[in-house]
XYZ file of C-alpha atoms in Angstrom:
344
model
C 3.191 -22.748 -12.795
C 6.218 -24.979 -13.287
C 6.868 -23.482 -16.694
C 7.598 -20.020 -15.330
C 9.666 -20.728 -12.251
C 12.953 -20.143 -14.024
C 16.375 -19.961 -12.427
C 16.259 -18.286 -9.017
C 19.978 -17.785 -8.432
C 20.797 -14.384 -6.997
C 24.412 -13.299 -7.424
C 25.784 -16.657 -6.399
C 29.423 -17.300 -7.320
C 30.283 -20.940 -7.893
C 33.632 -22.637 -7.661
C 34.883 -24.167 -10.911
C 36.376 -27.652 -10.504
C 39.970 -27.955 -11.630
C 39.370 -31.329 -13.216
C 37.054 -31.113 -16.214
C 36.064 -34.732 -15.789
C 34.665 -33.953 -12.333
C 32.438 -31.117 -13.525
C 28.850 -31.358 -12.419
C 25.884 -29.242 -13.440
C 25.718 -26.244 -11.097
C 23.024 -26.498 -8.481
C 20.319 -23.883 -8.677
C 19.863 -21.835 -5.547
C 16.179 -21.068 -5.336
C 14.464 -18.101 -3.723
C 12.739 -19.892 -0.868
C 10.368 -17.025 -0.099
C 9.034 -17.012 -3.675
C 8.570 -20.792 -3.668
C 6.766 -20.622 -0.320
C 4.496 -17.848 -1.558
C 3.734 -19.897 -4.687
C 2.848 -22.921 -2.570
C 0.638 -20.887 -0.231
C -1.173 -19.405 -3.240
C -1.857 -22.885 -4.639
C -3.152 -23.948 -1.212
C -5.366 -20.871 -1.078
C -6.720 -21.691 -4.544
C -7.618 -25.228 -3.456
C -9.283 -23.908 -0.290
C -11.523 -21.348 -1.987
C -12.397 -23.723 -4.837
C -13.457 -26.528 -2.493
C -14.947 -24.522 0.378
C -16.227 -21.432 -1.453
C -19.625 -23.007 -2.010
C -20.125 -23.673 1.705
C -18.618 -20.376 2.881
C -19.359 -17.821 0.157
C -17.588 -15.117 2.150
C -14.283 -16.690 1.047
C -15.423 -17.417 -2.511
C -15.388 -14.938 -5.371
C -17.470 -11.831 -4.803
C -20.584 -11.983 -7.038
C -19.713 -8.585 -8.525
C -18.546 -5.626 -6.424
C -16.323 -6.484 -3.485
C -13.162 -8.411 -2.731
C -13.248 -11.780 -0.982
C -10.437 -14.187 -0.189
C -10.735 -15.972 -3.545
C -10.250 -12.697 -5.406
C -6.625 -12.554 -4.222
C -5.611 -15.804 -5.940
C -5.239 -14.521 -9.510
C -3.351 -11.317 -8.549
C -1.019 -13.434 -6.401
C -0.251 -15.764 -9.314
C 0.356 -12.837 -11.664
C 2.613 -11.172 -9.106
C 4.612 -14.401 -8.750
C 4.944 -14.665 -12.538
C 6.213 -11.091 -12.744
C 8.687 -11.570 -9.894
C 10.106 -14.736 -11.491
C 10.674 -13.129 -14.904
C 13.836 -11.077 -14.138
C 15.257 -13.926 -12.068
C 14.725 -16.402 -14.912
C 15.909 -14.148 -17.740
C 18.934 -12.516 -16.115
C 21.167 -15.428 -17.170
C 19.977 -15.344 -20.807
C 21.661 -12.272 -22.345
C 20.841 -13.365 -25.903
C 17.542 -11.722 -26.777
C 16.635 -14.222 -29.506
C 17.095 -17.191 -27.163
C 15.095 -15.443 -24.449
C 12.245 -14.627 -26.845
C 12.142 -18.240 -28.040
C 11.886 -19.539 -24.469
C 9.126 -17.073 -23.632
C 7.080 -17.942 -26.727
C 7.398 -21.697 -26.131
C 6.277 -21.341 -22.516
C 3.383 -19.116 -23.545
C 2.168 -21.701 -26.058
C 2.371 -24.427 -23.414
C 0.299 -22.383 -20.976
C -2.350 -21.671 -23.603
C -2.473 -25.341 -24.614
C -3.010 -26.544 -21.059
C -5.497 -23.763 -20.413
C -7.639 -24.785 -23.374
C -7.385 -28.444 -22.429
C -8.336 -27.915 -18.777
C -10.924 -25.126 -19.111
C -12.022 -25.255 -22.725
C -14.788 -27.773 -22.128
C -12.998 -31.017 -22.994
C -13.858 -32.683 -19.684
C -17.622 -32.739 -19.209
C -17.933 -35.366 -16.490
C -14.573 -36.660 -15.197
C -16.270 -39.148 -12.860
C -17.965 -40.735 -15.853
C -14.912 -40.379 -18.130
C -16.880 -38.202 -20.526
C -14.627 -36.062 -22.674
C -14.719 -34.157 -25.932
C -15.397 -30.620 -27.043
C -17.965 -28.832 -29.150
C -16.049 -26.199 -31.103
C -19.222 -24.102 -31.185
C -19.182 -23.945 -27.377
C -15.470 -24.127 -26.470
C -14.336 -21.600 -23.868
C -11.372 -19.683 -25.292
C -10.351 -17.806 -22.153
C -9.327 -19.091 -18.750
C -6.886 -18.787 -15.880
C -3.820 -20.164 -17.668
C -4.615 -18.167 -20.803
C -4.638 -14.966 -18.745
C -1.347 -15.902 -17.106
C 0.085 -16.674 -20.553
C -0.907 -13.248 -21.893
C 0.529 -11.395 -18.899
C 3.717 -13.472 -18.989
C 4.213 -12.918 -22.719
C 3.725 -9.134 -22.592
C 5.787 -8.504 -19.457
C 8.592 -10.871 -20.459
C 8.871 -9.159 -23.853
C 9.001 -5.764 -22.160
C 11.744 -7.065 -19.881
C 13.769 -8.527 -22.764
C 13.620 -5.534 -25.080
C 14.054 -2.850 -22.409
C 17.088 -4.324 -20.674
C 20.064 -1.990 -20.537
C 23.683 -2.690 -19.635
C 23.046 -1.118 -16.243
C 19.987 -3.282 -15.608
C 21.920 -6.454 -16.466
C 24.775 -5.654 -14.120
C 24.360 -8.005 -11.122
C 26.537 -5.745 -8.979
C 24.224 -2.768 -9.381
C 22.793 -1.657 -6.027
C 20.493 1.223 -6.895
C 18.752 3.469 -4.433
C 15.001 3.478 -3.978
C 14.549 6.092 -6.717
C 17.250 4.985 -9.134
C 15.741 1.522 -9.484
C 12.618 3.184 -10.865
C 14.773 5.191 -13.265
C 16.675 2.098 -14.376
C 13.461 0.342 -15.346
C 11.297 3.291 -16.298
C 10.106 1.511 -19.456
C 8.186 -0.946 -17.280
C 6.164 1.897 -15.791
C 5.693 3.567 -19.190
C 4.122 0.343 -20.459
C 2.013 0.094 -17.284
C 0.739 3.653 -17.777
C -0.130 2.929 -21.429
C -2.012 -0.245 -20.467
C -3.944 1.587 -17.754
C -4.832 4.404 -20.173
C -6.070 1.975 -22.825
C -8.055 0.026 -20.232
C -9.792 3.108 -18.820
C -10.469 4.544 -22.276
C -12.174 1.332 -23.401
C -13.965 0.746 -20.102
C -15.550 4.193 -19.948
C -15.570 5.147 -23.621
C -17.202 2.208 -25.409
C -20.919 2.427 -26.113
C -22.720 -0.775 -25.061
C -25.865 -1.452 -27.133
C -28.725 -3.822 -26.347
C -27.750 -7.467 -26.682
C -29.436 -10.859 -26.916
C -28.586 -14.401 -25.896
C -30.175 -17.850 -25.923
C -30.209 -20.044 -22.819
C -28.461 -23.390 -23.348
C -29.208 -25.288 -20.149
C -31.268 -28.510 -20.223
C -31.999 -28.124 -16.480
C -33.553 -24.675 -16.920
C -37.171 -24.014 -17.766
C -35.871 -21.298 -20.078
C -33.721 -23.682 -22.126
C -33.839 -22.512 -25.730
C -35.372 -19.155 -24.793
C -33.845 -15.991 -26.243
C -33.608 -12.941 -23.974
C -32.777 -9.340 -24.830
C -30.877 -7.166 -22.344
C -31.540 -3.438 -22.595
C -28.419 -1.275 -22.339
C -27.724 1.587 -24.745
C -25.296 3.220 -22.296
C -21.651 4.227 -22.000
C -19.314 3.947 -19.001
C -21.531 1.680 -16.867
C -19.860 -0.805 -14.503
C -22.926 -2.893 -13.600
C -23.105 -6.588 -14.647
C -25.303 -6.403 -17.775
C -24.047 -3.248 -19.483
C -20.285 -2.950 -18.940
C -17.703 -2.696 -21.719
C -15.833 -5.770 -20.451
C -18.704 -8.118 -21.280
C -19.504 -6.279 -24.515
C -15.973 -6.725 -25.907
C -15.980 -10.433 -25.012
C -19.372 -10.980 -26.657
C -18.233 -9.232 -29.825
C -14.754 -10.786 -30.086
C -15.120 -14.218 -28.483
C -18.808 -14.810 -29.092
C -21.299 -15.277 -26.284
C -21.347 -19.070 -26.735
C -17.609 -19.213 -25.941
C -17.880 -17.525 -22.555
C -18.085 -18.929 -19.017
C -21.512 -20.415 -18.361
C -21.501 -20.149 -14.551
C -20.301 -16.636 -13.626
C -20.202 -15.539 -9.994
C -22.784 -12.811 -10.695
C -25.479 -15.507 -10.581
C -25.079 -15.380 -6.780
C -25.814 -11.643 -6.627
C -28.853 -10.256 -4.800
C -30.564 -9.341 -8.049
C -30.481 -12.973 -9.198
C -30.513 -15.426 -6.298
C -32.898 -15.921 -3.404
C -30.189 -16.612 -0.813
C -27.357 -14.424 -2.066
C -24.396 -14.825 -1.782
C -25.155 -18.559 -1.644
C -26.015 -20.458 -4.793
C -29.622 -21.403 -5.224
C -32.760 -20.912 -7.279
C -33.209 -17.605 -9.055
C -35.767 -15.058 -7.947
C -39.040 -15.086 -9.846
C -38.377 -11.530 -10.956
C -34.657 -12.072 -11.674
C -33.457 -9.914 -14.587
C -32.723 -11.708 -17.830
C -28.962 -11.136 -17.656
C -28.767 -13.496 -14.664
C -29.151 -16.387 -17.128
C -26.407 -15.121 -19.442
C -22.762 -16.246 -19.556
C -19.939 -13.895 -18.599
C -16.171 -14.351 -18.999
C -14.268 -13.552 -15.762
C -10.934 -14.016 -17.579
C -11.972 -12.027 -20.623
C -10.024 -9.787 -22.961
C -10.272 -6.357 -21.341
C -9.911 -7.617 -17.775
C -6.866 -9.664 -18.820
C -5.253 -6.541 -20.275
C -5.612 -4.784 -16.933
C -4.275 -7.885 -15.160
C -0.907 -7.280 -16.838
C -0.402 -4.478 -14.297
C -0.182 -7.016 -11.451
C 2.584 -8.798 -13.334
C 4.501 -5.554 -13.907
C 4.376 -4.842 -10.179
C 5.797 -8.312 -9.549
C 8.492 -7.609 -12.162
C 9.582 -4.520 -10.235
C 9.680 -6.452 -6.960
C 11.833 -9.077 -8.682
C 14.378 -6.458 -9.728
C 14.476 -5.124 -6.177
C 15.240 -8.658 -4.991
C 18.095 -8.959 -7.496
C 19.753 -5.567 -7.125
C 19.288 -4.797 -3.430
C 21.380 -7.271 -1.508
C 20.493 -5.895 1.931
C 17.298 -7.406 3.324
C 16.371 -4.230 5.195
C 16.645 -2.146 2.007
C 14.452 -4.634 0.153
C 11.810 -4.595 2.862
C 11.765 -0.798 3.031
C 11.292 -0.535 -0.735
C 8.619 -3.232 -0.878
C 6.701 -1.882 2.116
C 6.768 1.682 0.797
C 5.500 0.651 -2.635
C 2.952 -1.727 -1.131
C 1.550 0.931 1.199
C 1.351 3.393 -1.699
C -0.661 0.929 -3.788
C -2.879 0.077 -0.789
C -3.558 3.761 -0.128
C -4.434 4.292 -3.791
C -6.874 1.397 -3.679
C -8.554 2.665 -0.510
C -8.896 6.163 -1.965
C -10.499 4.780 -5.133
C -12.839 2.598 -3.079
C -14.085 5.231 -0.667
C -14.426 7.884 -3.372
C -16.391 5.388 -5.519
C -13.736 5.634 -8.194
C -12.882 1.912 -8.260
C -12.151 0.510 -11.694
C-alpha cells in the first residue's frame, strides 16, 4: 500500500525561508486518521489470515454471508480511493499525474503476480518458480491496481477549476454536484455489472482435477448449468467470465466455497469432502476475478468522495455529518437488499 499513500497535506500553508541556502524540503503533514485506518486494516488482514482457519466465523464466508475477513478488501479499496484526491491535488499537470498513476499501477500488478501468481510453492523449503500454464493472473494487488487506475483516471480527467480550488467549502449537496462525474461513472459500472451478472447465459462446463493428494487427481468433471441469472457457486456469470477469459487453470485453486455445507463435512471448517459432494466443490474459483473486480471499483469511488469531503470541508463537524449521512444511506441500502433477497 506504500505506493498509493501520496501526499496527505490538507490546506497547509508553509513559511518560505528568506535565505535560499537554508531551504529544506517541506515536511509532509499526513492525515493521521487515514494512516491509522490503514494500519488497523493491515492488522485485521493478518488476524483473519492467521486465525481464520481456527475460527471460521472470522474468516471469509464460504459463499453467501459477510464475516470479518470480508471487510478487509473493501477497507483497502476505500483507503485507496480516499488517498487519490489527497495525492493528486498538488499535481495540476494531467500528463504528469497520468504517468504517476500508470507507473504505480504497473508496480502493483508486478508485485501481485510475484506474490500470488504461484512463484513461491514452498517458502520453508525455498522452492520457487512458476508454471505459465498454471499461473494465477488475478489477486488482491491486481484488483487494487485496477480500481486505483480507473478511479485515478476519472479523478484526473474530471477535475474542474472549482474542484481544484483548496478554498472551496461546498455544502453537503454542492459537493456531489462538483464531482458528479464520479457518480456517473459509478452508475455506469453498476449497470454494466448487473447486466452481465444477470444477463449472461452460463452453459455446462468441464474441468480436470489437478491435485496429487486427491483421489480424483486427473479426473474430468462436468458441471451442469444451462441457466441465466443464477448466483449459486457453480452457475454464476462471475465464474463463467473468468473461465472463458482467464482460463480455468489460471484461477484460485482453494476457494472459500470448499468450506460450504454442500462440500464439507464440518462446514464452515475445512475438512474432508462429503461422499456425495457435487463436482463443482473440486473446481477452482477466482475470488478476485474480472467481474467482481469491476464492481469493486465502486468501493474506491466511495472512498474518493470521502477524500474530497476531507479536503473541502474544513470543519470536523461538517465532515462527520456528511460521512455519517452517506454511510447510513449505504448501510440502509445494503440492509434493504439483504432482507428483500435482492443482494448482488
